[in-house]
mmCIF file of C-alpha atoms (C1' of nucleotides) in Angstrom:
data_model
loop_
_atom_site.group_PDB
_atom_site.id
_atom_site.type_symbol
_atom_site.label_atom_id
_atom_site.label_comp_id
_atom_site.label_asym_id
_atom_site.label_seq_id
_atom_site.Cartn_x
_atom_site.Cartn_y
_atom_site.Cartn_z
ATOM 1 C CA MET A 1 -0.079 -0.238 -0.187
ATOM 2 C CA LYS A 2 1.432 3.348 -0.988
ATOM 3 C CA LYS A 3 1.891 5.906 1.920
ATOM 4 C CA ARG A 4 0.585 8.656 1.527
ATOM 5 C CA LYS A 5 1.337 11.550 3.737
ATOM 6 C CA LEU A 6 -1.413 13.085 5.707
ATOM 7 C CA ARG A 7 -1.874 16.946 6.505
ATOM 8 C CA CYS A 8 -4.721 18.381 8.859
ATOM 9 C CA PRO A 9 -6.973 19.874 7.046
ATOM 10 C CA VAL A 10 -7.399 22.575 9.676
ATOM 11 C CA CYS A 11 -4.113 23.909 9.965
ATOM 12 C CA GLY A 12 -1.891 22.183 7.527
ATOM 13 C CA ALA A 13 0.803 20.237 9.466
ATOM 14 C CA SER A 14 1.652 16.742 9.039
ATOM 15 C CA ASP A 15 2.453 15.899 12.744
ATOM 16 C CA PHE A 16 0.016 13.427 14.323
ATOM 17 C CA PHE A 17 -0.678 11.980 17.295
ATOM 18 C CA TYR A 18 -2.185 8.718 17.047
ATOM 19 C CA ASP A 19 -4.015 8.248 20.672
ATOM 20 C CA ARG A 20 -4.064 4.320 20.403
ATOM 21 C CA ALA A 21 -6.076 3.394 23.454
ATOM 22 C CA ARG A 22 -8.973 6.227 22.115
ATOM 23 C CA GLY A 23 -9.177 5.075 18.377
ATOM 24 C CA GLU A 24 -7.912 8.959 17.175
ATOM 25 C CA VAL A 25 -5.657 10.728 15.347
ATOM 26 C CA ILE A 26 -5.206 14.204 16.938
ATOM 27 C CA CYS A 27 -3.170 17.315 15.306
ATOM 28 C CA ARG A 28 -0.067 18.045 17.533
ATOM 29 C CA LYS A 29 -0.475 21.424 16.454
ATOM 30 C CA CYS A 30 -4.164 22.484 16.706
ATOM 31 C CA GLY A 31 -5.699 19.582 18.709
ATOM 32 C CA SER A 32 -8.058 18.625 16.179
ATOM 33 C CA VAL A 33 -9.383 14.957 16.111
ATOM 34 C CA MET A 34 -8.808 13.449 12.303
ATOM 35 C CA GLU A 35 -9.808 10.051 12.043
ATOM 36 C CA GLU A 36 -11.682 8.195 14.618
ATOM 37 C CA ARG A 37 -11.957 5.366 13.600
ATOM 38 C CA LEU A 38 -9.019 4.032 12.893
ATOM 39 C CA ILE A 39 -9.578 0.956 13.559
ATOM 40 C CA ASP A 40 -11.607 -0.422 11.070
ATOM 41 C CA PHE A 41 -8.123 -0.656 9.027
ATOM 42 C CA SER A 42 -7.560 -3.081 11.617
ATOM 43 C CA GLN A 43 -10.894 -5.107 11.682
ATOM 44 C CA GLU A 44 -9.395 -7.845 9.362
ATOM 45 C CA TRP A 45 -6.264 -9.045 11.208
ATOM 46 C CA ARG A 46 -8.499 -8.155 14.503
ATOM 47 C CA GLU A 47 -10.690 -10.654 13.836
ATOM 48 C CA PHE A 48 -7.992 -13.200 12.936
ATOM 49 C CA ASP A 49 -6.976 -12.527 16.144
ATOM 50 C CA PHE A 50 -10.693 -13.178 17.675
ATOM 51 C CA GLU A 51 -10.360 -16.816 15.527
ATOM 52 C CA GLN A 52 -6.902 -17.588 17.102
ATOM 53 C CA LYS A 53 -8.048 -16.633 20.720
ATOM 54 C CA GLU A 54 -11.430 -18.789 20.496
ATOM 55 C CA SER A 55 -9.764 -21.779 19.004
ATOM 56 C CA ARG A 56 -6.927 -21.615 21.649
ATOM 57 C CA ARG A 57 -9.684 -21.480 23.962
ATOM 58 C CA ARG A 58 -11.271 -24.651 23.276
ATOM 59 C CA ALA A 59 -8.217 -26.481 23.127
ATOM 60 C CA GLY A 60 -7.506 -25.736 26.605
ATOM 61 C CA SER A 61 -6.818 -23.465 29.525
ATOM 62 C CA PRO A 62 -8.094 -20.236 29.908
ATOM 63 C CA LEU A 63 -6.242 -17.157 29.248
ATOM 64 C CA THR A 64 -6.984 -15.554 32.407
ATOM 65 C CA PRO A 65 -6.671 -17.614 35.647
ATOM 66 C CA THR A 66 -7.736 -15.722 38.660
ATOM 67 C CA ARG A 67 -8.845 -16.030 41.988
ATOM 68 C CA HIS A 68 -12.561 -16.234 41.247
ATOM 69 C CA ASP A 69 -13.000 -19.084 39.556
ATOM 70 C CA LYS A 70 -11.363 -21.578 41.676
ATOM 71 C CA GLY A 71 -14.189 -24.276 41.535
ATOM 72 C CA VAL A 72 -14.474 -24.235 37.747
ATOM 73 C CA SER A 73 -11.315 -24.171 36.614
ATOM 74 C CA THR A 74 -9.916 -27.114 38.663
ATOM 75 C CA MET A 75 -11.286 -29.781 36.634
ATOM 76 C CA VAL A 76 -12.018 -33.331 38.511
ATOM 77 C CA GLY A 77 -9.830 -35.979 36.401
ATOM 78 C CA ILE A 78 -11.788 -37.920 34.121
ATOM 79 C CA GLY A 79 -8.989 -40.428 33.760
ATOM 80 C CA ALA A 80 -7.914 -40.219 37.458
ATOM 81 C CA ASP A 81 -6.832 -43.543 39.225
ATOM 82 C CA MET A 82 -9.680 -44.562 40.733
ATOM 83 C CA LYS A 83 -8.169 -47.890 42.481
ATOM 84 C CA GLY A 84 -8.420 -46.940 46.242
ATOM 85 C CA LEU A 85 -12.293 -45.711 46.018
ATOM 86 C CA SER A 86 -15.200 -47.503 46.920
ATOM 87 C CA VAL A 87 -18.061 -48.093 44.451
ATOM 88 C CA ALA A 88 -20.436 -45.232 45.794
ATOM 89 C CA ASP A 89 -17.335 -42.445 45.771
ATOM 90 C CA ARG A 90 -16.746 -43.676 42.103
ATOM 91 C CA ARG A 91 -19.902 -43.086 41.015
ATOM 92 C CA LYS A 92 -19.927 -39.758 42.857
ATOM 93 C CA TYR A 93 -16.455 -38.956 41.301
ATOM 94 C CA LEU A 94 -17.613 -39.597 37.768
ATOM 95 C CA ARG A 95 -21.004 -38.177 38.226
ATOM 96 C CA ILE A 96 -19.098 -34.968 39.693
ATOM 97 C CA ALA A 97 -16.562 -35.244 36.631
ATOM 98 C CA LYS A 98 -19.425 -35.198 34.183
ATOM 99 C CA TRP A 99 -21.662 -32.418 35.509
ATOM 100 C CA GLN A 100 -18.218 -29.907 34.880
ATOM 101 C CA THR A 101 -17.963 -31.005 31.756
ATOM 102 C CA ARG A 102 -21.336 -30.244 31.216
ATOM 103 C CA ILE A 103 -20.821 -26.793 32.722
ATOM 104 C CA SER A 104 -17.838 -26.381 30.985
ATOM 105 C CA THR A 105 -19.165 -27.006 27.617
ATOM 106 C CA ALA A 106 -22.095 -25.002 28.470
ATOM 107 C CA ILE A 107 -20.080 -22.038 29.489
ATOM 108 C CA GLU A 108 -17.574 -22.571 26.296
ATOM 109 C CA ARG A 109 -20.925 -22.446 23.895
ATOM 110 C CA ASN A 110 -22.124 -19.553 25.564
ATOM 111 C CA LEU A 111 -19.092 -17.654 25.531
ATOM 112 C CA LYS A 112 -18.412 -18.442 21.835
ATOM 113 C CA PHE A 113 -22.146 -16.628 21.032
ATOM 114 C CA ALA A 114 -21.477 -13.691 23.514
ATOM 115 C CA LEU A 115 -17.594 -13.242 21.693
ATOM 116 C CA THR A 116 -19.623 -13.034 18.322
ATOM 117 C CA ASP A 117 -22.216 -10.183 19.593
ATOM 118 C CA LEU A 118 -19.379 -8.288 21.570
ATOM 119 C CA ARG A 119 -17.046 -8.491 18.381
ATOM 120 C CA ARG A 120 -20.260 -7.101 16.692
ATOM 121 C CA SER A 121 -20.928 -4.171 19.038
ATOM 122 C CA ALA A 122 -17.275 -3.314 19.365
ATOM 123 C CA SER A 123 -17.383 -2.790 15.988
ATOM 124 C CA VAL A 124 -20.153 -0.561 15.878
ATOM 125 C CA LEU A 125 -18.796 1.508 18.626
ATOM 126 C CA LYS A 126 -15.467 1.732 17.101
ATOM 127 C CA LEU A 127 -13.479 0.394 19.873
ATOM 128 C CA PRO A 128 -9.958 -0.088 20.399
ATOM 129 C CA GLU A 129 -8.522 -3.800 20.031
ATOM 130 C CA SER A 130 -7.401 -3.321 23.491
ATOM 131 C CA VAL A 131 -10.784 -2.382 25.236
ATOM 132 C CA GLU A 132 -12.569 -5.536 23.236
ATOM 133 C CA LYS A 133 -10.139 -7.812 24.760
ATOM 134 C CA GLU A 134 -10.746 -6.821 28.231
ATOM 135 C CA ALA A 135 -14.392 -6.443 27.539
ATOM 136 C CA ALA A 136 -14.025 -9.863 26.307
ATOM 137 C CA ARG A 137 -12.047 -11.216 29.582
ATOM 138 C CA ILE A 138 -14.406 -9.399 31.175
ATOM 139 C CA TYR A 139 -17.200 -11.728 30.636
ATOM 140 C CA GLU A 140 -15.366 -14.602 30.229
ATOM 141 C CA GLN A 141 -14.894 -14.255 34.336
ATOM 142 C CA ALA A 142 -18.205 -13.301 34.502
ATOM 143 C CA ALA A 143 -19.350 -16.271 32.778
ATOM 144 C CA ARG A 144 -17.422 -18.466 34.769
ATOM 145 C CA LYS A 145 -18.798 -16.958 38.137
ATOM 146 C CA GLY A 146 -21.999 -17.980 36.581
ATOM 147 C CA LEU A 147 -22.944 -14.111 36.680
ATOM 148 C CA VAL A 148 -25.092 -14.685 33.530
ATOM 149 C CA ARG A 149 -27.363 -16.537 34.638
ATOM 150 C CA GLY A 150 -30.365 -14.850 35.163
ATOM 151 C CA ARG A 151 -29.320 -11.838 33.033
ATOM 152 C CA SER A 152 -29.613 -11.628 29.227
ATOM 153 C CA MET A 153 -26.592 -12.330 27.636
ATOM 154 C CA GLU A 154 -26.478 -9.267 25.903
ATOM 155 C CA SER A 155 -27.109 -6.905 28.824
ATOM 156 C CA VAL A 156 -23.664 -8.945 30.432
ATOM 157 C CA VAL A 157 -21.737 -8.258 27.348
ATOM 158 C CA ALA A 158 -22.661 -4.442 27.259
ATOM 159 C CA GLY A 159 -21.586 -4.203 30.761
ATOM 160 C CA ALA A 160 -18.375 -5.860 30.264
ATOM 161 C CA ILE A 161 -18.026 -3.197 27.409
ATOM 162 C CA TYR A 162 -18.845 -0.766 29.658
ATOM 163 C CA ALA A 163 -16.475 -1.644 32.246
ATOM 164 C CA ALA A 164 -13.594 -2.193 29.566
ATOM 165 C CA CYS A 165 -14.176 1.557 28.666
ATOM 166 C CA ARG A 166 -13.913 2.893 31.727
ATOM 167 C CA ILE A 167 -11.076 1.062 32.739
ATOM 168 C CA ASN A 168 -8.875 1.584 29.756
ATOM 169 C CA ASN A 169 -9.662 5.306 29.941
ATOM 170 C CA VAL A 170 -11.996 5.184 26.544
ATOM 171 C CA PRO A 171 -15.151 7.167 26.849
ATOM 172 C CA ARG A 172 -18.154 5.659 25.232
ATOM 173 C CA THR A 173 -21.274 6.759 27.352
ATOM 174 C CA LEU A 174 -24.236 4.626 28.625
ATOM 175 C CA GLY A 175 -26.414 5.671 25.646
ATOM 176 C CA GLU A 176 -24.059 4.647 23.012
ATOM 177 C CA ILE A 177 -23.393 1.684 24.406
ATOM 178 C CA SER A 178 -27.305 1.201 24.771
ATOM 179 C CA LEU A 179 -27.826 2.278 21.168
ATOM 180 C CA ALA A 180 -25.487 -0.387 19.817
ATOM 181 C CA PHE A 181 -27.176 -2.411 21.609
ATOM 182 C CA GLY A 182 -30.585 -2.009 21.878
ATOM 183 C CA LEU A 183 -30.892 -2.103 25.240
ATOM 184 C CA ASP A 184 -32.036 0.047 28.208
ATOM 185 C CA LYS A 185 -29.322 2.520 29.808
ATOM 186 C CA LYS A 186 -30.636 1.471 33.190
ATOM 187 C CA GLU A 187 -30.323 -2.423 32.465
ATOM 188 C CA ILE A 188 -26.816 -1.772 31.315
ATOM 189 C CA GLY A 189 -25.961 -0.031 33.937
ATOM 190 C CA LYS A 190 -27.323 -2.224 36.351
ATOM 191 C CA THR A 191 -25.417 -5.065 35.006
ATOM 192 C CA TYR A 192 -22.153 -3.042 34.951
ATOM 193 C CA ARG A 193 -22.142 -2.455 38.483
ATOM 194 C CA PHE A 194 -22.989 -6.085 39.527
ATOM 195 C CA ILE A 195 -20.274 -7.630 37.603
ATOM 196 C CA CYS A 196 -17.898 -4.628 38.534
ATOM 197 C CA ARG A 197 -18.923 -5.746 42.155
ATOM 198 C CA GLN A 198 -18.659 -9.377 41.859
ATOM 199 C CA LEU A 199 -15.590 -9.540 39.877
ATOM 200 C CA GLY A 200 -14.055 -6.975 42.418
ATOM 201 C CA ILE A 201 -13.325 -4.372 39.810
ATOM 202 C CA ARG A 202 -12.613 -1.092 41.171
ATOM 203 C CA ILE A 203 -13.881 1.794 38.790
ATOM 204 C CA LEU A 204 -12.534 4.920 39.156
ATOM 205 C CA PRO A 205 -14.601 8.203 38.194
ATOM 206 C CA THR A 206 -13.991 9.466 34.528
ATOM 207 C CA SER A 207 -12.388 12.880 33.855
ATOM 208 C CA PRO A 208 -14.570 15.098 31.983
ATOM 209 C CA LEU A 209 -11.614 15.839 29.861
ATOM 210 C CA ASP A 210 -11.489 12.471 28.150
ATOM 211 C CA TYR A 211 -14.730 13.362 26.606
ATOM 212 C CA ILE A 212 -14.157 16.596 25.417
ATOM 213 C CA TYR A 213 -12.076 15.776 21.868
ATOM 214 C CA ARG A 214 -14.812 13.569 21.240
ATOM 215 C CA PHE A 215 -18.279 15.480 21.997
ATOM 216 C CA SER A 216 -16.111 18.744 20.492
ATOM 217 C CA ASN A 217 -15.234 16.547 17.088
ATOM 218 C CA GLU A 218 -19.288 15.591 16.817
ATOM 219 C CA LEU A 219 -20.678 18.913 17.349
ATOM 220 C CA GLY A 220 -17.969 20.117 14.593
ATOM 221 C CA LEU A 221 -16.357 22.747 16.844
ATOM 222 C CA SER A 222 -13.036 23.996 15.653
ATOM 223 C CA PRO A 223 -9.892 23.294 17.013
ATOM 224 C CA GLN A 224 -9.725 26.626 18.877
ATOM 225 C CA THR A 225 -13.106 26.477 20.522
ATOM 226 C CA THR A 226 -11.871 22.588 21.822
ATOM 227 C CA THR A 227 -8.891 24.268 22.960
ATOM 228 C CA LYS A 228 -10.704 26.743 24.763
ATOM 229 C CA ALA A 229 -13.164 24.533 26.453
ATOM 230 C CA ILE A 230 -10.371 22.106 27.891
ATOM 231 C CA GLU A 231 -8.779 25.357 29.196
ATOM 232 C CA ILE A 232 -11.884 26.115 30.720
ATOM 233 C CA LEU A 233 -12.267 22.810 32.180
ATOM 234 C CA LYS A 234 -9.050 22.713 33.369
ATOM 235 C CA LYS A 235 -9.876 25.756 35.883
ATOM 236 C CA ALA A 236 -12.897 24.284 37.047
ATOM 237 C CA LEU A 237 -11.065 21.386 37.967
ATOM 238 C CA LYS A 238 -8.596 23.191 39.519
ATOM 239 C CA LYS A 239 -11.260 25.102 41.726
ATOM 240 C CA GLU A 240 -12.962 21.739 42.584
ATOM 241 C CA ILE A 241 -16.580 22.863 41.699
ATOM 242 C CA THR A 242 -16.494 19.257 39.809
ATOM 243 C CA SER A 243 -16.138 17.034 42.335
ATOM 244 C CA GLY A 244 -19.659 14.691 42.800
ATOM 245 C CA LYS A 245 -21.076 15.932 39.691
ATOM 246 C CA GLY A 246 -21.418 13.654 36.431
ATOM 247 C CA PRO A 247 -18.109 14.284 33.939
ATOM 248 C CA MET A 248 -20.625 14.138 30.563
ATOM 249 C CA GLY A 249 -22.508 17.155 32.234
ATOM 250 C CA ILE A 250 -19.072 18.961 32.974
ATOM 251 C CA ALA A 251 -17.698 18.494 30.125
ATOM 252 C CA ALA A 252 -21.118 19.337 27.634
ATOM 253 C CA ALA A 253 -20.991 22.671 29.743
ATOM 254 C CA SER A 254 -17.614 23.566 29.229
ATOM 255 C CA LEU A 255 -18.456 22.967 25.525
ATOM 256 C CA TYR A 256 -21.166 24.975 25.463
ATOM 257 C CA VAL A 257 -19.412 28.196 27.364
ATOM 258 C CA ALA A 258 -16.375 27.773 24.749
ATOM 259 C CA ALA A 259 -18.692 27.677 21.555
ATOM 260 C CA LEU A 260 -20.592 30.741 23.130
ATOM 261 C CA LEU A 261 -17.235 32.542 23.497
ATOM 262 C CA THR A 262 -15.792 31.794 20.066
ATOM 263 C CA GLY A 263 -18.788 33.239 18.521
ATOM 264 C CA GLU A 264 -19.799 29.262 17.333
ATOM 265 C CA LYS A 265 -22.754 29.151 19.164
ATOM 266 C CA LYS A 266 -24.531 25.772 19.535
ATOM 267 C CA THR A 267 -28.201 25.351 21.319
ATOM 268 C CA GLN A 268 -28.278 23.682 24.599
ATOM 269 C CA ARG A 269 -29.835 20.890 22.973
ATOM 270 C CA GLU A 270 -27.275 20.096 20.401
ATOM 271 C CA VAL A 271 -24.583 20.003 23.081
ATOM 272 C CA ALA A 272 -26.849 17.914 25.625
ATOM 273 C CA ASP A 273 -27.797 15.334 22.859
ATOM 274 C CA VAL A 274 -24.182 14.332 21.888
ATOM 275 C CA ALA A 275 -23.119 14.453 25.556
ATOM 276 C CA GLY A 276 -25.713 12.377 26.173
ATOM 277 C CA VAL A 277 -27.296 14.626 29.463
ATOM 278 C CA THR A 278 -30.512 17.293 29.622
ATOM 279 C CA GLU A 279 -30.740 20.711 28.876
ATOM 280 C CA VAL A 280 -31.198 21.470 32.238
ATOM 281 C CA THR A 281 -28.080 19.625 33.460
ATOM 282 C CA ILE A 282 -25.821 22.014 31.022
ATOM 283 C CA ARG A 283 -27.738 25.060 32.636
ATOM 284 C CA ASN A 284 -26.827 24.142 35.852
ATOM 285 C CA ARG A 285 -23.139 23.434 35.209
ATOM 286 C CA TYR A 286 -23.055 26.338 32.912
ATOM 287 C CA LYS A 287 -24.066 28.840 35.602
ATOM 288 C CA GLU A 288 -21.407 27.452 38.078
ATOM 289 C CA LEU A 289 -19.015 28.037 35.325
ATOM 290 C CA LEU A 290 -19.856 31.047 34.710
ATOM 291 C CA GLU A 291 -19.745 32.185 38.689
ATOM 292 C CA GLN A 292 -16.727 30.503 39.796
ATOM 293 C CA LEU A 293 -14.262 31.607 37.199
ATOM 294 C CA GLY A 294 -16.148 35.277 36.755
ATOM 295 C CA LEU A 295 -16.713 34.319 32.968
ATOM 296 C CA GLU A 296 -19.870 36.476 33.249
ATOM 297 C CA ASP A 297 -18.614 39.849 31.526
ATOM 298 C CA LYS A 298 -16.795 37.589 28.935
ATOM 299 C CA VAL A 299 -20.257 36.278 27.804
ATOM 300 C CA LYS A 300 -22.200 39.606 28.103
ATOM 301 C CA GLU A 301 -19.610 41.069 26.162
ATOM 302 C CA VAL A 302 -19.968 38.601 23.185
ATOM 303 C CA LYS A 303 -24.052 38.582 23.470
ATOM 304 C CA GLU A 304 -24.132 42.385 22.884
ATOM 305 C CA LYS A 305 -22.696 41.909 19.029
ATOM 306 C "C1'" DA B 1 -41.602 30.063 16.540
ATOM 307 C "C1'" DA B 2 -37.417 28.515 18.944
ATOM 308 C "C1'" DG B 3 -34.021 28.961 22.751
ATOM 309 C "C1'" DA B 4 -33.096 29.720 27.080
ATOM 310 C "C1'" DC B 5 -34.253 29.793 32.020
ATOM 311 C "C1'" DG B 6 -35.654 28.142 36.549
ATOM 312 C "C1'" DA B 7 -39.321 25.914 39.733
ATOM 313 C "C1'" DA B 8 -41.026 21.442 40.850
ATOM 314 C "C1'" DA B 9 -42.291 17.058 41.022
ATOM 315 C "C1'" DG B 10 -39.805 12.033 40.446
ATOM 316 C "C1'" DT B 11 -35.963 8.217 39.552
ATOM 317 C "C1'" DG B 12 -32.049 5.249 40.881
ATOM 318 C "C1'" DG B 13 -27.888 5.226 43.457
ATOM 319 C "C1'" DT B 14 -25.288 5.811 47.491
ATOM 320 C "C1'" DT B 15 -24.466 6.478 52.462
ATOM 321 C "C1'" DG B 16 -24.729 6.099 57.267
ATOM 322 C "C1'" DA B 17 -26.833 4.263 61.306
ATOM 323 C "C1'" DT C 1 -32.580 -2.560 55.960
ATOM 324 C "C1'" DC C 2 -34.239 1.693 55.987
ATOM 325 C "C1'" DA C 3 -34.057 6.416 55.812
ATOM 326 C "C1'" DA C 4 -31.965 10.538 54.053
ATOM 327 C "C1'" DC C 5 -28.803 12.432 50.443
ATOM 328 C "C1'" DA C 6 -27.259 14.408 46.341
ATOM 329 C "C1'" DA C 7 -26.983 14.490 41.360
ATOM 330 C "C1'" DC C 8 -29.846 14.208 37.486
ATOM 331 C "C1'" DT C 9 -34.163 13.933 34.700
ATOM 332 C "C1'" DT C 10 -38.606 15.397 32.821
ATOM 333 C "C1'" DT C 11 -42.210 18.231 32.566
ATOM 334 C "C1'" DC C 12 -43.400 22.825 32.013
ATOM 335 C "C1'" DG C 13 -44.626 27.420 32.666
ATOM 336 C "C1'" DT C 14 -42.294 32.413 31.379
ATOM 337 C "C1'" DC C 15 -39.184 35.091 29.510
ATOM 338 C "C1'" DT C 16 -36.293 36.326 25.349
ATOM 339 C "C1'" DT C 17 -34.772 37.058 20.665
#
DNA sequence: AAGACGAAAGTGGTTGA
DNA sequence: TCAACAACTTTCGTCTT
């Protein structure tokens, strides 16, 4: 394949930063996001990788031995030496072995379906490979621990994906995931919390900064505005007026203010939609930002024009 | 007519006794 | 286990552009 020199359509520079974790290419000079779906290039070998993974799994040991799956990962040996055992004990032994085979093949079967589903939605969500793998790992753990029982397989897959996103600081909102799966936000959130608790996964709150680039890109805002939003956001973080608040609302409000100040005005509704929050939340955050950062005058100035 | 603003009531989750 | 609580949503009326 011929190598073509990429140039930033905004500032013309050809110095890019590839944020592998987020699957985004960002111009070093002006900060605009060039490509959000870089991952699509890797579709081919990623699938190949998954095939490999699956076949490996069928062949034997789980990839991630953890403290959680004691009972299941320790197989009762089928060809074990049973000479010293009574008939009753032998029967019992064989019965256990049989059930374990049944359970584990059931899990393998389930895993096969789940991973197909996972792969499909990861591709819809344009997730980096690392996150997809992480999600697969989480799902497998959950399945082996029997957490899928009583829940739809899809919701657990969705929960695993969401958890993987959070862990890798790859911002995807619950709304986006629920759209990709056609599931209710609440349901995904519920299973997400459930499997996190059960698997002892520690979740750090996401930073609003993680969302800025994507939201900004989706709104079609200029790099200047994006930079402005980040500037505002950082000040807000420093003043600690953001703690306890939802990160998406804060990111959205920062972008809204920034767009206002640079004359690229977006309506509250537009911003609210891409950020997956309501206008009311934006208004509240927006008000706080203006008060705490002394931006009222600047906004007034802009409005006069 | 559309957008911005804010009050009031409701939702789901966390926390602390 | 339950009640208080904070953040966010929904809904709706009013004001501004």
